[in-house]
Amino acid sequence: MGEFELTLSTLIVVVLGGFGVYLLLPRGTNPSDRIARIVGCVLTTISLVLIASNFGDVLPNKTNELTFYILAAVSIVSAVLMIASHNPVISALWFALVLLSNSGLYLLQGAEFLSAATIIIYAGAIIVTFLFVIMLAQPNGAAPYDLHSREPLLSCTAGVILAWTLLGTLHYACNEEAKPLNQRPAGASSAALPSPSLVAKSLAGHPESVIREGKAHVDSLGRTLFLEHYVAIEVVGMLLLVAVVGAVLIVNRDPAKLTAA
Amino acid sequence: MGNLPLLNNYLSVGAILFALGLIGFLSRRNLIVMFLCAELMLQGVSLTFVGFSTFHGSWGGQVFTIFSLALAGAEAAVALALIVVLFRRNETLDISLWQDLREADQPPVLDEFEAAVADVEPVYPELTRSGLLPGQGREPGHHHRTIDEAIDEQRHEPVEVPHA
């Protein structure tokens, strides 16, 4: 497939998905809304299936491949429903589903600690805090301003252009990378991924950063964190402390009241 | 070195999540939903980082994602505090009510929904009454009744005090 056809097919698929999302975004409560939402669902699904058909046969065993497809589909569909739902509580719950399927994808890549941390920190703490604030501010569900999106056509156009740029570059780079070296056009290798030798050279100076098969996962991740990134760990700890103190001070505008109590 | 089509799959999912987060951030009006969409974009980037980490066999991507988790926690704390303060001031989470923050020479953006909201008569706050009664000019040699005197009179005999 030529470069032009590749770029054009990506554009068509992404525009299809973007138009589906445009139809799904909330726009008032008129009766034609339901039909538009159904058409939007169909278009988004077609676009997702077309993108998935580009994925091809990649994982070493079929069970892993099926798991990847299910998790990726759940993640993207929940993300669409999250930006399309009228009620912010339901949006937050769809986002929790995005997080759960993403942590499944991490697990599939062998990032066990990250998968657990995402569930505990994001789904367990951040989403619950969001739900508290939503209950505090908007206990009656959807407000009028939740039913009308702001410039849906323009924002979908922006999203389509971004997705087209990212996905088009990805497909192009992978197509080029799959070809033998002598068939690539001049200068194309710089557009694709960094060369393996470059990455290996940069990793040689940091022996703790190399993932070694067979070593305990959390053990070697901890070594990397505390041997090579210890300054950053301290800085992030400080940042969290400052953020918590700042949040308390922002909400309580009068610090004298805090000390009096 | 990892499997290139596999990396392509993870990067595609990350890119789609990022684009969806962008669409939501630009089109929704609710402050909390906008913030959730920013977190969705962060999730797309995290997925990309983990994909590259596996592809290159390096812990770097996973370490970066762990730091971005900590940053997301800090960001959520500060942003939710700001949202609570903004809500106390306006009693609504609608972002289009904060158009005062635009640049001085920019006209406000009013679409159909915002124009309908702007038509509603605003509720003005009750101010403390002070000074002269309205409708009285200043004339030399004439005793002007102040609001306080009018209220005092009203306490003794029920007289209709004209409000401003």
Coordinates of C-alpha atoms in Angstrom, one line a residue:
Chain A
M1 CA 0.0 0.0 0.0
G2 CA 1.4 3.4 -1.0
E3 CA 1.9 6.3 1.5
F4 CA -1.0 8.3 0.1
E5 CA -3.5 5.4 0.3
L6 CA -2.3 4.7 3.9
T7 CA -2.8 8.2 5.0
L8 CA -6.2 8.5 3.3
S9 CA -7.5 5.3 4.7
T10 CA -6.5 6.4 8.2
L11 CA -8.2 9.8 7.7
I12 CA -11.5 8.2 6.5
V13 CA -11.6 5.8 9.5
V14 CA -10.8 8.6 12.0
V15 CA -13.3 11.0 10.4
L16 CA -16.0 8.3 10.7
G17 CA -15.2 7.8 14.4
G18 CA -15.1 11.6 15.0
F19 CA -18.5 12.1 13.4
G20 CA -19.9 9.3 15.6
V21 CA -18.5 11.0 18.7
Y22 CA -20.0 14.3 17.4
L23 CA -23.4 12.7 17.2
L24 CA -23.0 11.2 20.7
L25 CA -22.1 14.5 22.5
P26 CA -25.0 15.9 24.5
R27 CA -27.0 18.5 22.5
G28 CA -30.2 19.3 24.4
T29 CA -33.2 17.1 24.8
N30 CA -35.0 17.2 21.5
P31 CA -36.7 14.0 20.1
S32 CA -34.3 13.5 17.2
D33 CA -31.5 13.2 19.8
R34 CA -32.2 9.5 20.3
I35 CA -31.8 8.7 16.6
A36 CA -28.6 10.8 16.4
R37 CA -27.2 8.8 19.4
I38 CA -28.0 5.5 17.8
V39 CA -26.3 6.6 14.5
G40 CA -23.4 7.9 16.5
C41 CA -23.0 4.5 18.3
V42 CA -23.0 2.6 14.9
L43 CA -20.5 5.0 13.3
T44 CA -18.1 4.8 16.3
T45 CA -18.3 1.0 16.4
I46 CA -17.6 0.7 12.7
S47 CA -14.6 3.0 13.0
L48 CA -13.3 1.0 16.0
V49 CA -13.6 -2.3 14.1
L50 CA -11.8 -0.7 11.1
I51 CA -8.9 0.5 13.4
A52 CA -8.8 -3.0 15.0
S53 CA -8.6 -4.6 11.6
N54 CA -5.3 -2.8 11.1
F55 CA -3.9 -4.3 14.3
G56 CA -3.3 -7.8 12.8
D57 CA -1.8 -10.8 14.4
V58 CA 0.7 -9.8 17.0
L59 CA 0.7 -11.5 20.3
P60 CA 2.4 -14.8 20.9
N61 CA -0.7 -16.7 22.0
K62 CA -4.3 -16.4 21.1
T63 CA -5.7 -15.9 24.6
N64 CA -3.5 -12.9 25.2
E65 CA -4.6 -11.4 21.9
L66 CA -8.3 -11.9 22.7
T67 CA -7.7 -10.3 26.1
F68 CA -6.0 -7.4 24.5
Y69 CA -8.9 -6.8 22.1
I70 CA -11.5 -7.0 24.8
L71 CA -9.6 -4.7 27.2
A72 CA -8.8 -2.1 24.5
A73 CA -12.5 -2.1 23.3
V74 CA -13.8 -1.7 26.8
S75 CA -11.3 1.1 27.4
I76 CA -12.2 3.1 24.3
V77 CA -16.0 2.5 24.5
S78 CA -16.0 3.6 28.1
A79 CA -14.0 6.7 27.2
V80 CA -16.6 7.6 24.5
L81 CA -19.5 7.1 26.9
M82 CA -17.7 9.1 29.5
I83 CA -17.5 12.2 27.4
A84 CA -21.0 11.6 26.0
S85 CA -23.0 11.0 29.2
H86 CA -25.2 13.8 30.6
N87 CA -24.7 13.1 34.3
P88 CA -21.2 13.8 35.8
V89 CA -21.6 10.9 38.3
I90 CA -22.0 8.5 35.4
S91 CA -19.1 10.1 33.6
A92 CA -16.9 9.4 36.7
L93 CA -18.1 5.8 36.8
W94 CA -17.3 5.3 33.1
F95 CA -13.8 6.8 33.8
A96 CA -13.4 4.2 36.6
L97 CA -14.1 1.5 33.9
V98 CA -11.5 3.1 31.6
L99 CA -9.0 2.8 34.5
L100 CA -9.8 -0.8 35.2
S101 CA -9.4 -1.9 31.6
N102 CA -6.2 0.2 31.4
S103 CA -4.8 -1.6 34.4
G104 CA -5.6 -4.8 32.7
L105 CA -3.6 -3.6 29.6
Y106 CA -0.7 -2.8 32.0
L107 CA -0.9 -6.3 33.4
L108 CA -0.8 -7.8 29.9
Q109 CA 2.4 -5.9 29.3
G110 CA 4.0 -7.2 32.5
A111 CA 3.7 -4.0 34.5
E112 CA 2.2 -5.7 37.6
F113 CA 3.0 -3.0 40.1
L114 CA 1.7 -0.2 38.0
S115 CA -1.6 -2.1 37.4
A116 CA -2.2 -2.5 41.1
A117 CA -1.1 1.1 41.8
T118 CA -3.5 2.4 39.1
I119 CA -6.5 0.6 40.7
I120 CA -5.6 1.6 44.2
I121 CA -4.7 5.3 43.6
Y122 CA -6.9 6.2 40.7
A123 CA -10.0 4.1 41.0
G124 CA -9.7 3.9 44.8
A125 CA -8.8 7.4 45.8
I126 CA -9.0 9.9 43.0
I127 CA -12.4 8.8 41.6
V128 CA -13.9 8.6 45.1
T129 CA -12.8 12.2 45.8
F130 CA -14.3 13.2 42.5
L131 CA -17.6 11.6 43.4
F132 CA -17.5 13.4 46.8
V133 CA -17.1 16.7 45.1
I134 CA -19.9 15.9 42.5
M135 CA -22.2 14.9 45.4
L136 CA -21.4 18.2 47.2
A137 CA -21.8 20.5 44.2
Q138 CA -24.5 18.8 42.1
P139 CA -26.6 16.3 44.1
N140 CA -29.5 16.5 41.6
G141 CA -27.8 14.8 38.7
A142 CA -27.5 16.5 35.3
A143 CA -27.7 20.3 35.2
P144 CA -28.9 22.3 32.2
Y145 CA -25.3 23.1 31.2
D146 CA -24.5 19.3 31.1
L147 CA -27.1 18.8 28.4
H148 CA -25.5 21.3 25.9
S149 CA -21.9 20.8 24.8
R150 CA -19.8 23.8 23.8
E151 CA -18.9 23.9 20.1
P152 CA -19.2 20.1 19.5
L153 CA -18.3 20.3 15.8
L154 CA -15.2 22.4 16.2
S155 CA -13.9 20.3 19.1
C156 CA -14.5 17.0 17.2
T157 CA -12.6 18.5 14.3
A158 CA -9.7 19.2 16.6
G159 CA -9.8 15.7 18.0
V160 CA -10.0 14.1 14.5
I161 CA -7.0 16.1 13.3
L162 CA -5.0 15.1 16.4
A163 CA -6.0 11.4 16.1
W164 CA -5.3 11.4 12.4
T165 CA -1.8 12.8 13.0
L166 CA -1.0 10.3 15.7
L167 CA -2.5 7.2 14.1
G168 CA -1.3 8.1 10.6
T169 CA 2.3 8.6 11.8
L170 CA 2.1 5.3 13.7
H171 CA 0.9 3.3 10.7
Y172 CA 3.4 4.9 8.4
A173 CA 6.3 4.3 10.9
C174 CA 5.3 0.6 11.4
N175 CA 4.9 0.1 7.6
E176 CA 8.4 1.5 7.0
E177 CA 9.9 -0.4 9.9
A178 CA 8.5 -3.7 8.5
K179 CA 10.2 -3.2 5.2
P180 CA 13.8 -4.3 4.6
L181 CA 16.4 -1.6 5.0
N182 CA 17.2 -1.2 1.3
Q183 CA 13.6 -0.6 0.3
R184 CA 13.1 2.4 2.6
P185 CA 13.1 5.9 1.0
A186 CA 16.1 8.1 2.1
G187 CA 15.6 9.7 5.4
A188 CA 12.6 7.6 6.4
S189 CA 14.4 5.8 9.2
S190 CA 14.5 9.1 11.2
A191 CA 10.7 9.3 10.9
A192 CA 10.3 5.9 12.4
L193 CA 11.3 4.6 15.9
P194 CA 14.7 5.2 17.4
S195 CA 17.2 2.5 16.4
P196 CA 17.7 -0.4 18.9
S197 CA 21.4 0.3 19.2
L198 CA 20.8 3.8 20.3
V199 CA 18.5 2.7 23.1
A200 CA 20.8 -0.1 24.1
K201 CA 23.7 2.4 24.3
S202 CA 21.7 4.8 26.5
L203 CA 20.6 1.9 28.8
A204 CA 24.2 0.7 29.2
G205 CA 25.0 3.5 31.6
H206 CA 22.1 2.6 33.8
P207 CA 22.2 -1.1 34.6
E208 CA 19.3 -0.9 37.0
S209 CA 17.0 0.4 34.3
V210 CA 17.1 -2.7 32.2
I211 CA 14.1 -5.1 32.6
R212 CA 15.6 -8.6 33.2
E213 CA 13.4 -11.6 32.8
G214 CA 13.2 -13.9 35.8
K215 CA 14.0 -11.3 38.4
A216 CA 11.3 -10.4 41.0
H217 CA 9.2 -7.6 39.5
V218 CA 8.7 -5.3 42.5
D219 CA 12.2 -5.9 43.7
S220 CA 13.9 -4.7 40.5
L221 CA 11.4 -1.8 40.0
G222 CA 12.2 -0.7 43.6
R223 CA 15.9 -0.9 42.9
T224 CA 15.4 1.3 39.8
L225 CA 13.3 3.8 41.6
F226 CA 15.5 4.2 44.7
L227 CA 18.9 3.8 43.0
E228 CA 18.5 5.9 39.9
H229 CA 15.6 8.2 40.6
Y230 CA 16.0 8.9 44.4
V231 CA 16.2 12.7 44.0
A232 CA 13.0 12.6 41.9
I233 CA 11.3 10.5 44.6
E234 CA 12.1 13.0 47.2
V235 CA 10.9 15.9 45.0
V236 CA 7.6 14.1 44.3
G237 CA 7.1 13.5 48.0
M238 CA 7.6 17.2 48.8
L239 CA 5.3 18.1 45.9
L240 CA 2.5 15.9 47.3
L241 CA 2.9 17.5 50.8
V242 CA 2.8 21.0 49.3
A243 CA -0.3 20.1 47.2
V244 CA -2.1 18.8 50.3
V245 CA -1.3 21.9 52.4
G246 CA -2.2 24.2 49.4
A247 CA -5.5 22.4 48.9
V248 CA -6.4 22.9 52.6
L249 CA -5.5 26.6 52.5
I250 CA -7.4 27.2 49.2
V251 CA -10.6 25.8 50.7
N252 CA -10.3 27.5 54.1
R253 CA -9.6 31.1 53.1
D254 CA -9.0 32.2 56.7
P255 CA -6.0 30.5 58.2
A256 CA -6.7 32.0 61.6
K257 CA -9.8 29.8 61.9
L258 CA -7.7 26.7 61.4
T259 CA -5.3 27.5 64.3
A260 CA -8.1 28.6 66.6
A261 CA -9.7 25.2 66.3
Chain B
M1 CA 13.8 -5.8 21.8
G2 CA 10.1 -6.1 21.7
N3 CA 7.4 -6.8 19.2
L4 CA 6.8 -3.9 16.9
P5 CA 3.1 -4.6 15.9
L6 CA 2.3 -5.1 19.6
L7 CA 3.8 -1.6 20.3
N8 CA 1.7 -0.2 17.5
N9 CA -1.4 -1.6 19.1
Y10 CA -0.8 -0.1 22.5
L11 CA 0.2 3.3 21.0
S12 CA -2.9 3.3 18.9
V13 CA -5.1 2.8 21.9
G14 CA -3.2 5.5 23.8
A15 CA -3.6 7.9 20.9
I16 CA -7.4 7.3 20.7
L17 CA -7.8 7.8 24.4
F18 CA -5.8 11.1 24.2
A19 CA -7.9 12.4 21.3
L20 CA -11.2 11.5 23.1
G21 CA -9.9 13.3 26.2
L22 CA -9.2 16.3 24.0
I23 CA -12.7 16.3 22.5
G24 CA -14.3 16.0 25.9
F25 CA -12.1 18.8 27.4
L26 CA -13.0 21.2 24.6
S27 CA -16.7 20.4 24.4
R28 CA -18.0 19.8 27.9
R29 CA -19.1 22.7 30.1
N30 CA -19.0 21.0 33.5
L31 CA -15.7 21.8 35.4
I32 CA -15.5 18.3 36.9
V33 CA -16.1 16.5 33.6
M34 CA -13.4 18.7 32.0
F35 CA -11.0 17.7 34.7
L36 CA -11.9 14.0 34.2
C37 CA -11.2 14.4 30.5
A38 CA -7.7 15.8 31.4
E39 CA -7.2 12.7 33.5
L40 CA -8.3 10.6 30.4
M41 CA -5.5 12.3 28.3
L42 CA -3.1 11.4 31.1
Q43 CA -4.2 7.7 30.9
G44 CA -3.6 7.7 27.2
V45 CA 0.0 8.9 27.7
S46 CA 0.6 6.4 30.5
L47 CA -0.4 3.6 28.2
T48 CA 2.0 4.9 25.6
F49 CA 4.8 5.0 28.2
V50 CA 4.2 1.5 29.4
G51 CA 4.1 0.3 25.7
F52 CA 7.5 1.8 25.1
S53 CA 8.8 0.5 28.4
T54 CA 8.0 -3.1 27.4
F55 CA 9.2 -2.5 23.8
H56 CA 12.7 -1.3 24.9
G57 CA 13.0 -3.6 27.9
S58 CA 13.7 -0.6 30.2
W59 CA 12.0 0.5 33.4
G60 CA 12.1 4.1 32.4
G61 CA 8.5 4.2 31.0
Q62 CA 7.0 2.5 34.1
V63 CA 9.0 4.8 36.4
F64 CA 7.7 7.8 34.5
T65 CA 4.1 6.5 34.8
I66 CA 4.5 6.0 38.6
F67 CA 5.6 9.7 38.9
S68 CA 2.7 10.8 36.8
L69 CA 0.4 8.9 39.1
A70 CA 1.8 10.9 42.1
L71 CA 1.4 14.1 40.1
A72 CA -2.2 13.2 39.2
G73 CA -2.9 12.8 42.9
A74 CA -1.4 16.2 43.7
E75 CA -3.2 17.8 40.7
A76 CA -6.6 16.3 41.8
A77 CA -6.2 17.6 45.3
V78 CA -5.5 21.2 44.2
A79 CA -8.0 21.2 41.3
L80 CA -10.9 19.9 43.4
A81 CA -10.1 22.5 46.1
L82 CA -10.3 25.2 43.4
I83 CA -13.5 23.7 42.0
V84 CA -15.1 23.8 45.5
V85 CA -14.0 27.5 45.9
L86 CA -15.4 28.4 42.4
F87 CA -18.7 26.6 43.2
R88 CA -19.1 28.5 46.5
R89 CA -18.8 31.7 44.5
N90 CA -21.2 31.0 41.6
E91 CA -23.3 28.1 42.9
T92 CA -22.8 26.4 39.5
L93 CA -20.1 24.3 37.8
D94 CA -20.6 25.9 34.3
I95 CA -17.3 26.9 32.8
S96 CA -18.8 29.6 30.6
L97 CA -19.6 31.8 33.6
W98 CA -15.9 32.3 34.0
Q99 CA -15.5 34.2 30.7
D100 CA -14.4 37.2 32.8
L101 CA -11.0 35.6 32.8
R102 CA -10.6 36.2 29.0
E103 CA -8.3 38.8 27.6
A104 CA -9.4 42.4 27.8
D105 CA -9.9 43.0 24.1
Q106 CA -11.7 39.7 23.4
P107 CA -15.5 39.7 23.0
P108 CA -17.3 37.0 25.1
V109 CA -18.3 33.8 23.3
L110 CA -22.0 33.4 23.4
D111 CA -23.6 30.5 21.7
E112 CA -27.4 29.6 21.7
F113 CA -27.3 28.0 25.2
E114 CA -25.3 30.8 26.8
A115 CA -27.5 33.5 25.2
A116 CA -30.6 31.8 26.7
V117 CA -28.9 31.7 30.1
A118 CA -27.8 35.4 29.8
D119 CA -31.5 36.4 29.1
V120 CA -32.5 35.4 32.6
E121 CA -32.8 38.4 35.0
P122 CA -29.9 38.4 37.3
V123 CA -30.5 38.4 41.1
Y124 CA -28.8 41.3 42.7
P125 CA -27.6 41.1 46.3
E126 CA -29.4 42.9 49.1
L127 CA -27.2 45.9 50.1
T128 CA -27.1 47.6 53.5
R129 CA -29.3 50.7 53.4
S130 CA -27.7 54.1 54.0
G131 CA -27.7 57.7 52.9
L132 CA -30.7 59.8 51.6
L133 CA -34.0 58.4 50.5
P134 CA -34.1 58.2 46.7
G135 CA -36.0 60.8 44.8
Q136 CA -35.2 63.6 47.2
G137 CA -33.1 66.5 45.8
R138 CA -30.7 68.4 48.0
E139 CA -32.3 71.8 48.9
P140 CA -30.7 74.3 51.3
G141 CA -32.6 74.8 54.5
H142 CA -34.7 71.6 54.2
H143 CA -34.3 68.7 56.5
H144 CA -33.6 65.6 54.4
R145 CA -35.0 62.4 55.8
T146 CA -32.3 59.7 55.8
I147 CA -33.0 56.0 55.4
D148 CA -32.3 55.3 59.1
E149 CA -34.9 57.9 60.1
A150 CA -37.4 56.4 57.7
I151 CA -36.8 53.0 59.3
D152 CA -37.2 54.5 62.8
E153 CA -40.5 56.1 61.7
Q154 CA -41.7 52.8 60.2
R155 CA -41.1 51.0 63.5
H156 CA -43.6 53.4 65.2
E157 CA -46.2 53.6 62.4
P158 CA -46.3 51.2 59.4
V159 CA -45.3 53.6 56.5
E160 CA -44.4 52.3 53.1
V161 CA -40.7 53.0 52.6
P162 CA -39.8 53.2 48.9
H163 CA -37.0 50.9 48.0
A164 CA -34.3 51.8 45.5

